[in-house]
Amino acid sequence: MKAVAYLRTSSSANVGQNKDSEKRQRDAINAYAQAAGYDIEDNYYDAAVSGADPVTARPGFSIMLERLLSNGVRTILVETASRFARDLIVQETGHAMLKARGIDLIAADSPDSFVADTPTATLIRQVLGAVSEFEKAMLVEKLRGARERKRRETGLKVGGRRNYTEIEGGAEMVALAKKLGRYPVNGKRRSLADISDELARAGYLSSAGTRFTRASVSRMISRSRRTS
């Protein structure tokens, strides 16, 4: 199994060749990796970086994450959970971000520390989840408000599924689709695929330059019927 090692030292006073912090972390991670069957592909070190800083704001961590997402390694080893982050909220948000990307985070001294359901961890996860839902709801409300303002100012439909009659030549296209759907050929009603082919022959294509799907043709016909 492949993994990378992540090390962090808070104080610049503990950074240097004759200091213990980096060596202690490497030794602990290497010992766990050997016992658990991991091959350490690379080491990443944030020197003089606070454990309260968001993980994505750390230079070494950012380089590591970029390389992990490109080289296929999906496991990060740290000496302890506090080496990853001292702040519990930073720990939880950082771990959630890695998990969403399919990356495992393991502390050498306690491999289950990032997945343990302690009361504090559970509370933080619930709070973060509630905050995330609140932010999503606020964004939806802001976008809805912006669409409503633009609709009032311009009188045009904004957002949602686009009405085919609102695009250039759309009224004629819908009228043709309606006509093709209404009148049979040789006693047989045209299928939606046949109507799509006829629209294409008449020069009516989707915004991607392809034939309209059967669902799109169906919407054209049903909408035109409601408005006719």
XYZ file of C-alpha atoms in Angstrom:
228
model
C 0.000 0.000 0.000
C 1.258 3.439 -0.910
C 1.064 6.492 1.322
C 2.654 9.882 1.928
C 3.805 11.383 5.211
C 2.652 14.795 6.390
C 4.578 16.624 9.110
C 3.933 19.975 10.774
C 5.787 22.035 13.373
C 4.137 25.088 14.903
C 7.035 27.145 16.219
C 10.028 28.259 14.216
C 12.063 27.661 17.380
C 11.474 23.923 16.903
C 12.554 23.882 13.258
C 16.090 22.870 12.296
C 18.505 19.943 11.966
C 19.259 19.809 15.676
C 15.612 19.965 16.693
C 13.547 16.937 17.659
C 10.121 17.710 16.145
C 10.680 16.660 12.533
C 12.771 13.573 13.414
C 10.264 12.419 16.027
C 7.392 12.680 13.567
C 9.254 10.859 10.802
C 10.277 8.043 13.137
C 6.717 7.548 14.405
C 5.234 7.583 10.902
C 7.897 5.246 9.496
C 7.382 2.787 12.352
C 3.630 2.696 11.798
C 4.040 2.404 8.024
C 6.378 -0.561 8.387
C 4.044 -2.326 10.830
C 0.894 -1.633 8.776
C 2.416 -2.460 5.395
C 2.612 1.011 3.858
C 5.317 2.226 1.479
C 5.903 5.953 1.974
C 6.218 7.552 -1.456
C 7.047 11.072 -0.286
C 7.187 13.414 2.710
C 5.601 16.854 3.022
C 6.507 19.258 5.787
C 4.927 22.514 6.942
C 7.527 24.160 9.160
C 6.479 26.989 11.493
C 2.810 26.614 10.566
C 0.114 26.886 13.221
C -2.121 23.903 13.878
C -5.083 26.285 13.832
C -4.451 27.350 10.222
C -6.869 25.864 7.655
C -5.129 22.961 5.930
C -5.658 24.433 2.461
C -3.801 27.599 3.553
C -0.615 25.639 4.297
C 2.046 25.558 1.527
C 3.264 22.015 2.159
C -0.218 20.579 2.508
C -1.404 22.285 -0.687
C 1.513 20.849 -2.680
C 0.838 17.418 -1.204
C -2.871 17.528 -2.047
C -2.186 18.611 -5.626
C 0.216 15.725 -6.154
C -2.038 13.185 -4.458
C -4.881 14.057 -6.783
C -2.631 13.423 -9.768
C -0.524 10.414 -8.777
C -3.106 7.975 -7.411
C -1.828 7.747 -3.812
C -4.821 7.985 -1.478
C -3.425 7.722 2.073
C -1.819 10.367 4.292
C 0.037 9.352 7.458
C 0.614 11.788 10.328
C 2.249 11.290 13.715
C -0.818 12.352 15.703
C -4.143 14.045 14.994
C -2.759 17.266 16.481
C 0.083 17.266 13.932
C -2.607 17.446 11.266
C -4.465 20.183 13.157
C -4.789 21.223 16.789
C -8.118 22.983 16.293
C -10.922 20.394 16.291
C -12.971 22.276 13.709
C -9.931 22.473 11.404
C -9.421 18.733 11.974
C -13.007 17.891 11.054
C -13.254 20.215 8.046
C -9.855 19.085 6.766
C -10.688 15.418 7.205
C -14.083 15.879 5.516
C -12.418 17.611 2.564
C -9.936 14.744 2.143
C -12.628 12.100 2.550
C -14.715 13.758 -0.168
C -11.722 13.317 -2.491
C -11.271 9.662 -1.582
C -8.173 10.275 0.548
C -7.645 8.449 3.870
C -6.020 10.219 6.814
C -4.362 8.034 9.475
C -2.655 9.057 12.709
C 0.226 6.739 13.620
C -0.470 6.860 17.361
C -4.226 6.212 16.974
C -5.331 5.015 13.510
C -9.028 5.424 14.320
C -8.778 8.958 15.710
C -10.220 10.680 12.617
C -13.203 8.351 12.328
C -13.989 7.836 16.017
C -17.485 8.972 17.005
C -16.571 10.819 20.184
C -19.232 13.198 21.589
C -17.104 16.224 20.669
C -16.411 15.025 17.135
C -20.085 14.163 16.603
C -21.158 17.610 17.802
C -18.681 19.370 15.517
C -19.790 17.277 12.511
C -23.424 18.114 13.224
C -22.669 21.825 13.562
C -20.598 21.852 10.360
C -23.375 20.009 8.553
C -25.948 22.527 9.749
C -23.728 25.438 8.687
C -23.237 23.854 5.251
C -26.998 23.424 4.773
C -27.581 27.020 5.896
C -25.009 28.334 3.414
C -26.594 26.323 0.589
C -30.054 27.653 1.483
C -28.748 31.228 1.579
C -27.097 30.807 -1.832
C -30.305 29.427 -3.343
C -32.251 32.353 -1.863
C -29.759 34.903 -3.217
C -29.912 33.389 -6.703
C -33.696 33.323 -6.586
C -33.750 36.990 -5.548
C -31.365 37.918 -8.371
C -33.550 36.107 -10.921
C -36.679 37.821 -9.633
C -35.037 41.269 -9.849
C -33.856 40.628 -13.396
C -37.280 39.325 -14.366
C -38.941 42.476 -13.007
C -36.392 44.741 -14.736
C -36.417 43.048 -18.135
C -39.734 41.250 -18.248
C -37.913 38.136 -19.494
C -37.792 34.691 -17.978
C -34.528 34.145 -16.096
C -33.269 30.719 -15.020
C -35.028 27.386 -15.132
C -35.629 25.414 -18.326
C -35.454 27.691 -21.338
C -38.646 28.147 -23.352
C -37.952 27.246 -26.987
C -40.152 30.105 -28.222
C -37.781 32.607 -26.558
C -34.767 31.722 -28.713
C -34.198 33.098 -32.200
C -36.407 31.227 -34.665
C -37.869 29.257 -31.783
C -41.505 30.119 -32.500
C -41.219 28.803 -36.052
C -39.401 25.679 -34.846
C -42.094 24.928 -32.258
C -44.828 25.525 -34.828
C -43.155 23.070 -37.200
C -42.733 20.463 -34.431
C -46.409 20.862 -33.579
C -47.408 20.478 -37.196
C -45.248 17.399 -37.684
C -46.698 15.856 -34.559
C -50.274 16.563 -35.594
C -50.301 15.297 -39.162
C -49.521 11.613 -39.882
C -47.558 10.271 -42.852
C -49.044 7.369 -44.810
C -51.565 6.922 -42.042
C -48.875 6.584 -39.354
C -48.181 9.148 -36.674
C -44.607 10.397 -36.651
C -42.443 9.297 -33.739
C -40.539 11.854 -31.677
C -37.316 10.645 -33.313
C -38.853 11.198 -36.767
C -39.870 14.735 -35.787
C -36.336 15.398 -34.532
C -34.956 14.227 -37.898
C -37.391 16.508 -39.771
C -36.401 19.484 -37.591
C -32.728 18.783 -38.327
C -33.418 18.644 -42.073
C -35.146 22.012 -41.716
C -32.023 23.415 -40.037
C -33.226 23.322 -36.429
C -30.571 21.885 -34.120
C -29.807 22.090 -30.411
C -27.360 24.631 -28.978
C -24.730 21.873 -29.164
C -25.327 21.516 -32.909
C -26.950 18.094 -32.592
C -30.441 16.768 -33.234
C -32.947 17.461 -30.504
C -33.602 14.563 -28.164
C -37.004 12.918 -28.035
C -37.588 14.522 -24.626
C -36.868 17.961 -26.095
C -39.267 17.368 -28.984
C -41.924 16.203 -26.551
C -41.535 19.417 -24.530
C -41.838 21.533 -27.679
C -45.085 19.845 -28.674
C -46.644 19.801 -25.214
C -45.795 23.453 -24.537
C -47.058 24.574 -27.898
C -50.307 22.744 -27.263
C -50.761 24.513 -23.931
C -50.114 27.912 -25.488
C -52.141 27.392 -28.675
